[in-house]
Coordinates of C-alpha atoms and ligand atoms in Angstrom, one line a residue:
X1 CA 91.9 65.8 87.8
X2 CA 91.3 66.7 84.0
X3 CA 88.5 64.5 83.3
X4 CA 86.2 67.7 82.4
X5 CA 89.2 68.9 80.7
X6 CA 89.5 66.2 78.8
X7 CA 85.3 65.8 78.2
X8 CA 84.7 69.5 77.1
X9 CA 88.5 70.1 74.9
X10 CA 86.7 71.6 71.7
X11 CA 86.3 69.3 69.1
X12 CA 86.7 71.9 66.2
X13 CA 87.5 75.3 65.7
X14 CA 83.8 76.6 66.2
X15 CA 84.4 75.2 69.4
X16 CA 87.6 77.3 70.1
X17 CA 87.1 80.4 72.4
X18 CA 88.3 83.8 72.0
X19 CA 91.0 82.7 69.5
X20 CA 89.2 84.2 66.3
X21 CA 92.1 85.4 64.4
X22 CA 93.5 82.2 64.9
X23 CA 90.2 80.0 63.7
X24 CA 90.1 82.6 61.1
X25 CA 93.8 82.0 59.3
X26 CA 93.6 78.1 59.3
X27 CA 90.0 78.0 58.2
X28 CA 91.6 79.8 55.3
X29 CA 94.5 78.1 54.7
X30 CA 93.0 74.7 55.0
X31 CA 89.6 75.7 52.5
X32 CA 92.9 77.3 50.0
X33 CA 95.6 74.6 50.6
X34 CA 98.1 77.0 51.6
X35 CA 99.9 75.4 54.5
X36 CA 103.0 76.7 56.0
X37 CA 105.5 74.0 57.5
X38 CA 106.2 75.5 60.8
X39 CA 104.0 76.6 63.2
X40 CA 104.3 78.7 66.7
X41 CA 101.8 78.9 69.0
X42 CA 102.5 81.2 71.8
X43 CA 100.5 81.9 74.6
X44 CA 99.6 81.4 78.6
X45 CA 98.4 78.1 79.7
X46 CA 95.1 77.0 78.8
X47 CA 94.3 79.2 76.1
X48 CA 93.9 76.5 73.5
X49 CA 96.9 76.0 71.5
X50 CA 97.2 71.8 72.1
X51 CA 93.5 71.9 70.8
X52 CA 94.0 74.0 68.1
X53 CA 97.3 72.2 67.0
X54 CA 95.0 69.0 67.0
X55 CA 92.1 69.8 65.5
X56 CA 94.1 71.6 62.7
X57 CA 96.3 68.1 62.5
X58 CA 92.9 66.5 62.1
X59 CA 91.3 68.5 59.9
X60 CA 94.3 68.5 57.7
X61 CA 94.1 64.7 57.4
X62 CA 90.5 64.1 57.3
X63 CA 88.8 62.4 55.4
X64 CA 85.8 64.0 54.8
X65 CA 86.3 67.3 55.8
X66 CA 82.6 69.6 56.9
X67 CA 82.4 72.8 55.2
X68 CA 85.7 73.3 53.8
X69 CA 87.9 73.2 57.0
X70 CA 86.5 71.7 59.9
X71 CA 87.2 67.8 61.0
X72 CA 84.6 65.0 60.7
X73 CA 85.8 63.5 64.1
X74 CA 84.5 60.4 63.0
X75 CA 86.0 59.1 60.2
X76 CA 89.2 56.4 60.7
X77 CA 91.9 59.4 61.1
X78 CA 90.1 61.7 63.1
X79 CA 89.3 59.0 65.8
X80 CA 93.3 57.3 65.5
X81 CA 94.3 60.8 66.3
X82 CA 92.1 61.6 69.0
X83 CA 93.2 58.0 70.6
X84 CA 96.9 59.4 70.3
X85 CA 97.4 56.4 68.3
X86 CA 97.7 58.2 64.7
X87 CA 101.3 57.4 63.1
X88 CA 101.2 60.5 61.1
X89 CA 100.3 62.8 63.7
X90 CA 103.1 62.8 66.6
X91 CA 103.0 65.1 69.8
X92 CA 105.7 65.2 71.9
X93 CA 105.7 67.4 75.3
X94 CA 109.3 68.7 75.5
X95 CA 109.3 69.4 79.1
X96 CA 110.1 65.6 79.8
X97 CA 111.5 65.1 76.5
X98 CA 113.9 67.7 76.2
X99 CA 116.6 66.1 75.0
X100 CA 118.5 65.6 71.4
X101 CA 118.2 62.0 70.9
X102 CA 114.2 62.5 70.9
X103 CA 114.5 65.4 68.6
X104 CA 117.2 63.3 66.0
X105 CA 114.4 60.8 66.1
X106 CA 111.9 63.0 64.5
X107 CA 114.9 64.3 62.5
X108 CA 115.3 60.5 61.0
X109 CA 111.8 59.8 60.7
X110 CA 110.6 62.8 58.8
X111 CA 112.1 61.6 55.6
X112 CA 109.8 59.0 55.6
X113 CA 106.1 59.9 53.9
X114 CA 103.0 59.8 56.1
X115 CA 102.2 56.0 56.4
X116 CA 98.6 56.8 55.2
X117 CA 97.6 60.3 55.7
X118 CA 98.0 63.2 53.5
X119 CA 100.7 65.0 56.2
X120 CA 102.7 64.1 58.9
X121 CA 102.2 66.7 61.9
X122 CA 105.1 67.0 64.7
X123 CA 103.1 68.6 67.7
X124 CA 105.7 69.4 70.0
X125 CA 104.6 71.6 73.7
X126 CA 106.4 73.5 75.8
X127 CA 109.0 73.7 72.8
X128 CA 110.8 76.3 75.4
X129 CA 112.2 73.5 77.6
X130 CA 114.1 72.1 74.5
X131 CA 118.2 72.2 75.2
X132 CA 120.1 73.9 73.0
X133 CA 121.6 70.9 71.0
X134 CA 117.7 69.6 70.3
X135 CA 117.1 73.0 69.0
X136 CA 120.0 72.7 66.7
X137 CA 118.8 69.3 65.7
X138 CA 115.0 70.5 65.3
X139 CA 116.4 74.1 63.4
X140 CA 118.1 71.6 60.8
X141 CA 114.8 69.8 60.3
X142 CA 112.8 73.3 59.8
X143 CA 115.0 74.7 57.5
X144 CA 114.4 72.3 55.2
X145 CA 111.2 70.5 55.6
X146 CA 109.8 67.4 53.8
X147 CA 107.1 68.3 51.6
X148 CA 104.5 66.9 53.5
X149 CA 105.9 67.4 56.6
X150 CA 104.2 70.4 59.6
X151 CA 105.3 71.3 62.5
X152 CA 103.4 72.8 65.6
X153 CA 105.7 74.1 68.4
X154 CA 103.6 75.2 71.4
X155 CA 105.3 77.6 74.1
X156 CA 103.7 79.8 77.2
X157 CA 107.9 81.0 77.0
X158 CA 108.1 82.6 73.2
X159 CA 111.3 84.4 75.1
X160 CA 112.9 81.5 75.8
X161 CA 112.9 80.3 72.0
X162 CA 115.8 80.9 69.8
X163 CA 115.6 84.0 67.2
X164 CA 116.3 81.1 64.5
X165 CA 113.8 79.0 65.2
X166 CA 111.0 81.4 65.6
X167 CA 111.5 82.9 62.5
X168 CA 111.4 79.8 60.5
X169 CA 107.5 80.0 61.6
X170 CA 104.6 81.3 61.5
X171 CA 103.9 82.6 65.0
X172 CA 100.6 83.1 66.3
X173 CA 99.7 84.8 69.1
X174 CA 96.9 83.3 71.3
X175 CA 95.1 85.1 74.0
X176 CA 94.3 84.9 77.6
X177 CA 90.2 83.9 77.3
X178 CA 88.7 87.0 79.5
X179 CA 87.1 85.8 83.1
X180 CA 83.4 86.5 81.3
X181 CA 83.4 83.8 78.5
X182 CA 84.9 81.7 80.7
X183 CA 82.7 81.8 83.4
X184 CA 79.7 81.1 80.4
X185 CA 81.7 77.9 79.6
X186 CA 81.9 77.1 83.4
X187 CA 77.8 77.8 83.8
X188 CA 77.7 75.5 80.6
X189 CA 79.3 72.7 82.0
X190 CA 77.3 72.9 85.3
X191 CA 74.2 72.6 83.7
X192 CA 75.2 69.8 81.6
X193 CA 77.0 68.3 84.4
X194 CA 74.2 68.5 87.0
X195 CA 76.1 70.5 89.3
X196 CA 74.6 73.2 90.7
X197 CA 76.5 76.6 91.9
X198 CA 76.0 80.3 92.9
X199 CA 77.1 82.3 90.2
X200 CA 79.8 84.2 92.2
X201 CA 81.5 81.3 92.9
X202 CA 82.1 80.5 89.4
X203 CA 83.0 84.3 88.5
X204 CA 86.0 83.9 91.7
X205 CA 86.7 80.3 89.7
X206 CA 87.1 82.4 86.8
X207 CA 89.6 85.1 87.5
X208 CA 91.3 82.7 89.5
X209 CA 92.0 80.6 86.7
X210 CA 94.1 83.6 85.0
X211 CA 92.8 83.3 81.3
X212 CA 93.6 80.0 80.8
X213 CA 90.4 77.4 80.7
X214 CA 92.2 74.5 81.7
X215 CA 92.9 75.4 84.7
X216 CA 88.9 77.0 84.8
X217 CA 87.8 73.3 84.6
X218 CA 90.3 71.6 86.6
X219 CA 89.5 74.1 89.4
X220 CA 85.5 73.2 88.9
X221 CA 85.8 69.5 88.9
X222 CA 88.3 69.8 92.4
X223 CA 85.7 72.4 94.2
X224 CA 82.1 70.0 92.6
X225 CA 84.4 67.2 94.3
X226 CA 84.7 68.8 97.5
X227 CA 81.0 70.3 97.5
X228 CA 78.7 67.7 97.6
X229 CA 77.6 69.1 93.8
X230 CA 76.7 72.7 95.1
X231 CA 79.4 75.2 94.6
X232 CA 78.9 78.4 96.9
X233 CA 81.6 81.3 96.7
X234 CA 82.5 80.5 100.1
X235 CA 83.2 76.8 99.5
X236 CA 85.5 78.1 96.9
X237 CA 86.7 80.6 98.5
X238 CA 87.9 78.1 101.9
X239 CA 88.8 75.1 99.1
X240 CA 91.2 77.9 97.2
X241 CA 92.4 79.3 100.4
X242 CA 95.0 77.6 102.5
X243 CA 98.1 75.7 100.1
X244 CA 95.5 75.9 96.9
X245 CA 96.6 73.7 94.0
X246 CA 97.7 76.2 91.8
X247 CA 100.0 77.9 94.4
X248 CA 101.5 74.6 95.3
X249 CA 101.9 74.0 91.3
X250 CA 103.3 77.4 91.3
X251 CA 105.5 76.8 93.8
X252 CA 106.9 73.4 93.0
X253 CA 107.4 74.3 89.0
X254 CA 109.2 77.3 89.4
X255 CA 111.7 75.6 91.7
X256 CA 112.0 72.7 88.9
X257 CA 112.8 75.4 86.4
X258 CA 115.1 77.4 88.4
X259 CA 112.7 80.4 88.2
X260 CA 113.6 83.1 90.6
X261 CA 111.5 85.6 89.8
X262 CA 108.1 83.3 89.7
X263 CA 109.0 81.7 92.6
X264 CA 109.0 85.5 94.3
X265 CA 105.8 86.1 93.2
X266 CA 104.3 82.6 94.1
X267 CA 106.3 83.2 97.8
X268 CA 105.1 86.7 98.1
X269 CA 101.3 84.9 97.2
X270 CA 102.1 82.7 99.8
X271 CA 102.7 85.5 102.4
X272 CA 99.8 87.7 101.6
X273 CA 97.0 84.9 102.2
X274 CA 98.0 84.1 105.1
X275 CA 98.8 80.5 104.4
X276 CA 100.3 78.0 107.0
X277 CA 103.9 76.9 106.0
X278 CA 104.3 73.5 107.2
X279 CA 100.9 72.8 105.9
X280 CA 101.7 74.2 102.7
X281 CA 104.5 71.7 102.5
X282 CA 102.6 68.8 103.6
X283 CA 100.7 69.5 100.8
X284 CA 103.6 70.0 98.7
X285 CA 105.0 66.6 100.0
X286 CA 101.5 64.8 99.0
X287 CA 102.1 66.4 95.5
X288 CA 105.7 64.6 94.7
X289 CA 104.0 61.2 96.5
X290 CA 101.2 61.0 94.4
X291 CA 103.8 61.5 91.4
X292 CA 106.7 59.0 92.2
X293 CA 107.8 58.8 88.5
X294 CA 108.4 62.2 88.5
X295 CA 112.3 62.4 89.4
X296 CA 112.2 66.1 90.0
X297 CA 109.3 66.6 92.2
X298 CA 110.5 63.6 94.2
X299 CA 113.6 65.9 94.7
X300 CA 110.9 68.9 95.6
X301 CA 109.4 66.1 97.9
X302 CA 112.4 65.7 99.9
X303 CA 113.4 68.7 100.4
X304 CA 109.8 69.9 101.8
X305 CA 110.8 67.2 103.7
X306 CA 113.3 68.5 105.5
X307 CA 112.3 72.1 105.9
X308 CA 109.3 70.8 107.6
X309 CA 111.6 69.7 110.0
X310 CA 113.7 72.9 110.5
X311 CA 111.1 75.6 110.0
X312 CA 109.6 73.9 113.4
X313 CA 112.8 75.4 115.3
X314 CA 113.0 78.3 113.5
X315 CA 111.5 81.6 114.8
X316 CA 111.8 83.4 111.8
X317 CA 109.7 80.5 109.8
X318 CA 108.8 82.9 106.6
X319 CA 112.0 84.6 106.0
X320 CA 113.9 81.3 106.3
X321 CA 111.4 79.8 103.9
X322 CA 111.6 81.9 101.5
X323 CA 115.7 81.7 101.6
X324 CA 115.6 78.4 101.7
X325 CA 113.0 77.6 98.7
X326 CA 115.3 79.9 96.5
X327 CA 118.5 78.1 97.3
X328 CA 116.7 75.5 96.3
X329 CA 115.4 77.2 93.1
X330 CA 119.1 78.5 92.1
X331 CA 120.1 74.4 92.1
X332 CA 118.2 73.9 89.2
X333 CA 119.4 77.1 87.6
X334 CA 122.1 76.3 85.4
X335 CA 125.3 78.7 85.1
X336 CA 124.7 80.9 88.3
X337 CA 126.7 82.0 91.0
X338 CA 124.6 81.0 94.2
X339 CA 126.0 82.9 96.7
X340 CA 125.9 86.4 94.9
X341 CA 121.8 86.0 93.6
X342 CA 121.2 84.8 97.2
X343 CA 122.5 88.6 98.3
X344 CA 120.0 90.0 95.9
X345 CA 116.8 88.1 97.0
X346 CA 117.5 88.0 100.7
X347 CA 114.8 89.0 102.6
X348 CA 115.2 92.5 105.2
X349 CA 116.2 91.2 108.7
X350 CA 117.7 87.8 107.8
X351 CA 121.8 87.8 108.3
X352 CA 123.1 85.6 106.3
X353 CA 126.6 84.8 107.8
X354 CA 129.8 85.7 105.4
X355 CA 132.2 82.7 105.7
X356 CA 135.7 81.8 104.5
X357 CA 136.9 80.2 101.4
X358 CA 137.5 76.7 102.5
X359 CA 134.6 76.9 104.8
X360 CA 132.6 78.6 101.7
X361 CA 133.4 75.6 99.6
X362 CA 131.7 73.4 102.1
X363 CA 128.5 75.0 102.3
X364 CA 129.0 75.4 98.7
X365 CA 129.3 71.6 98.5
X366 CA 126.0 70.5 100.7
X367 CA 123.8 73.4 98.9
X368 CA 123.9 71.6 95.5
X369 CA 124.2 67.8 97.3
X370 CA 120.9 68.2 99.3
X371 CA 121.8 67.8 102.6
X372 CA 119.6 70.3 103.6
X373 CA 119.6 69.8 107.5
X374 CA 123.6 70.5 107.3
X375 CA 123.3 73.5 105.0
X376 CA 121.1 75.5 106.6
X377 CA 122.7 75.1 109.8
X378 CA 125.8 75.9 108.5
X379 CA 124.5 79.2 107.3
X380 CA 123.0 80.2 110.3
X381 CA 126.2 79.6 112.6
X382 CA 129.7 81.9 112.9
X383 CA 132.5 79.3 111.9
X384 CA 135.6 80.7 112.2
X385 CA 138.5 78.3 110.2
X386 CA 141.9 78.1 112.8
X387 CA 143.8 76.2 110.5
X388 CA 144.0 72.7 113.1
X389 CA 140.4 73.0 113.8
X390 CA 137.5 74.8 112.4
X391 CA 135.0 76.0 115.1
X392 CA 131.3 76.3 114.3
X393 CA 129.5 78.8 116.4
X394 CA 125.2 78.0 116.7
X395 CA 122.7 80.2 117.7
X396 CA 119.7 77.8 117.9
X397 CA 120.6 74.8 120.5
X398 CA 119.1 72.4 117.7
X399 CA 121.3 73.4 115.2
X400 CA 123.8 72.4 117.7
X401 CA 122.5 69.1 118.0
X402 CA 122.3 68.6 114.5
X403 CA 125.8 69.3 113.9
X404 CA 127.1 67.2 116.1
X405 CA 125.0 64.4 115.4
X406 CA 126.5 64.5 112.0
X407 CA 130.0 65.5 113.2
X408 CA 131.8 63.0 110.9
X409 CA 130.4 63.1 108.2
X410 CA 131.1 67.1 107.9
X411 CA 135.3 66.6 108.6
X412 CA 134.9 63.7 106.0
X413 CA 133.4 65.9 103.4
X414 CA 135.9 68.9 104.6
X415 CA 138.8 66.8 103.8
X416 CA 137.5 65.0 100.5
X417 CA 136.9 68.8 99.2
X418 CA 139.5 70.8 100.7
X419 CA 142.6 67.4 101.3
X420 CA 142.9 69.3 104.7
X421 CA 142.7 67.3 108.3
X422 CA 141.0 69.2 110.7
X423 CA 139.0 69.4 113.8
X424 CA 135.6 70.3 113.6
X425 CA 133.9 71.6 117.3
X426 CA 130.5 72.6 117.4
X427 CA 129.8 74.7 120.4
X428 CA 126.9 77.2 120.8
X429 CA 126.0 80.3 121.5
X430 CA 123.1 82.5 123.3
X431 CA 124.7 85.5 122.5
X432 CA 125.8 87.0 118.9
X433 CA 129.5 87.2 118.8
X434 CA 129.7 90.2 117.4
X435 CA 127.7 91.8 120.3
X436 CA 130.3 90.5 122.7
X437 CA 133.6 93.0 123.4
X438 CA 136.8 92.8 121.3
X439 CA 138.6 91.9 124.3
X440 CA 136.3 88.9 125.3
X441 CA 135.8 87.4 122.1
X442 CA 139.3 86.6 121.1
X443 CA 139.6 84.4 124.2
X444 CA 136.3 83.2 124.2
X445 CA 136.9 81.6 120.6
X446 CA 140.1 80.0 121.6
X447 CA 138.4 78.4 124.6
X448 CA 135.6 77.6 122.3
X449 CA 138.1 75.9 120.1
X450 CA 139.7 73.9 122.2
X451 CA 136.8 72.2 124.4
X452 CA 133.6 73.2 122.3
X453 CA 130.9 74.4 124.9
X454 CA 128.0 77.1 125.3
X455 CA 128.0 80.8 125.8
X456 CA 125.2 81.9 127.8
X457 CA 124.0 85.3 128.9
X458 CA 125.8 86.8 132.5
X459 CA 124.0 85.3 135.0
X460 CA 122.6 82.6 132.6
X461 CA 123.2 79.0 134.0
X462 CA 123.5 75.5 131.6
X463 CA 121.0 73.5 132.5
X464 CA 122.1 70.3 132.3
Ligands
LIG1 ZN1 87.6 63.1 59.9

């Protein structure tokens, strides 16, 4: 939904809010020729750094340039570049291209001149999500440039840019827009819209939007969708509530990057309004359906999937949420030992179970292979390895049921990891086994072990 987005992106740098010492520097070095070759533009979403890069690329290739620096936006190049169909102007999003064979094909190309243009401009966003061998590539190509060759590399992660690359740039800095200039641009595009508002809905569309006017917009056109053409605050306030877009966005692209600490924030977001889980996920799921090309949110989709289905048996639904989503989180994380950041992040009054090293390497094994519905189960029970047979202990009667529905598959896994043969029995428990007596629990397991079963309570009866 980025049609006003896309309708209001400035045209020129007049246009361009709260970015003056940005508009200021390339109005001079346009008007004086001076041009550097590499560019940085760091900065939070939505604060104008595509835009600038564009209109700069345009203006620099103009053919009739207004008052020294700003683009006609009419003549033949401004218009083949605002169709995306320029041949000298070239953006590239790293976040799905992020690999070297994209980057050695700007590295091949740039030794060609502009086909007709004065410069050829490399826009390349999100230049953070580049893997180290395209930054290798892409450092050859800056240090030594073409002559009429310029880079733009947008990030919202200058930390996550190589030292080297950055300081073959000029990096510029640009700004969260403050809440009050964008709430002017929201009331501008209301009137010209014909949508009508209460003013304190747009200021809560405002400081929800974080700085970054992007989202400002995208957020107006979903609540004008939803409100019949009248925004009221509380309107916006019910349409942000429950699972609101950004939070899901939140959500689902921290897990794709392997973010840990976002994803605490988004899941701590989560917590403190109150939203519904399972309806957050539904919403989640709707997300990776409506983006089937997307190969990582289809991942995302499953796996809200499947903890639909086990946070309905689970009592305590947030805590295992949040373990669950950054399990999930640490599989895209390259490099890190999963079982010691879980100890960091997990939650006050959630046990996770310790387990042996055979057994380890199981769980081990269906954490990064998605089988989520094994996993989790897994991690919840007691399994206690007895060399012939390996005895899994569950708490919750579904987990049980679970297990044993998927019985053979787990000894068939056990063996293909570990080369060992042994019995799996899944019995269950009512009772922690550590709350029952030394004395008892030894023979208790061995039972357990040899004919599977359930513990219940004294007095407690099965009820067949
Ligand atoms: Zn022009």
């Amino acid at each position: 939904m980025d049609t006003l987005y896309l309708k209001y992106r400035p045209q020129k740098f007049e246009e361009i809010m709260w970015q003056d010492h940005v508009k200021k520097l390339f109005m001079n070095a346009i008007r004086s020729g001076k041009i550097a070759h590499s560019y940085l533009f760091s900065g939070p979403r939505g604060t104008g750094k595509t835009s600038v890069a564009r209109i700069f690329a345009k203006s620099l290739n103009c053919e009739n340039r207004v008052d020294g620096y700003e683009p006609c936006n009419v003549c033949e190049s401004c218009k083949e570049i605002d169709a995306e169909r320029s041949l000298d102007v070239i953006e590239m999003d790293a976040a799905s291209n992020r690999g070297i064979d994209e980057i050695r094909a700007i590295r091949d190309r740039v030794v060609y001149l502009p086909s007709k243009s004065k410069y050829k401009i490399y826009i390349i966003d999100e230049v953070h999500m580049l893997t180290r061998e395209a930054f290798n590539a892409l450092l050859k190509t800056l240090e030594e440039p073409p002559e009429s060759t310029i880079f733009i590399l947008a990030t919202t992660e200058i930390q996550k840019v190589p030292e080297t690359v950055i300081s073959r740039c000029q990096v510029l800095d640009f700004r969260r827009i403050p809440s009050i200039n964008i709430r002017s641009k929201l009331e501008t595009v209301c009137k010209n819209e014909g949508i009508n508002y209460e003013i304190e809905a747009l200021d809560h569309i405002s400081s929800e939007a974080a700085g970054g006017m992007r989202d400002a917009l995208s957020l107006l056109e979903e609540i004008a969708r939803f409100s019949n053409n009248y925004i009221t605050l509380s309107g916006t306030l019910s349409i942000l509530g429950e699972g609101s877009t950004r939070m899901i966005e939140s959500y689902v692209s921290s897990i794709l990057e392997g973010n840990v600490d976002t994803l605490s924030t988004t899941i701590e977001m989560i917590e403190e309004e109150g939203v519904d889980l399972i309806n957050f996920l539904e919403n989640v799921v709707e997300l990776a359906s409506s983006r089937i090309n997307d190969n990582g949110l289809t991942k995302i989709g499953k796996f809200a999937i499947d903890l639909i289905q086990l946070l309905k048996y689970e009592e305590k639904q947030f805590a295992f949420f949040k373990v669950m989503s950054i399990f999930e989180a640490l599989k895209y994380k390259k490099d890190s030992n999963q079982f010691e950041k879980i100890e960091k992040v997990q939650p006050v009054n959630y046990e996770i179970k310790t387990v042996k090293s055979d057994v380890e390497r199981l769980v081990d094994f269906y954490s990064k292979s998605g089988d989520l519905a094994i996993f989790s189960t897994l991690m919840q029970s007691d399994i206690k390895d007895r060399g012939d047979t390996i005895l899994v202990i569950s708490y919750v009667p579904i987990h049980n049921e679970i297990l044993k529905s998927k019985a053979e598959q787990i000894s068939e896994e056990f063996k293909s990891i570990t080369s060992r043969e042994v019995k799996f029995i899944f019995a269950s428990s009512e009772i922690p086994l550590d709350k029952i007596e030394d004395d008892v629990r030894e023979p208790i397991i061995k039972i357990l072990s040899l004919f599977g079963g359930k513990v219940l309570p004294e007095g407690g009866e099965e009820v067949g």
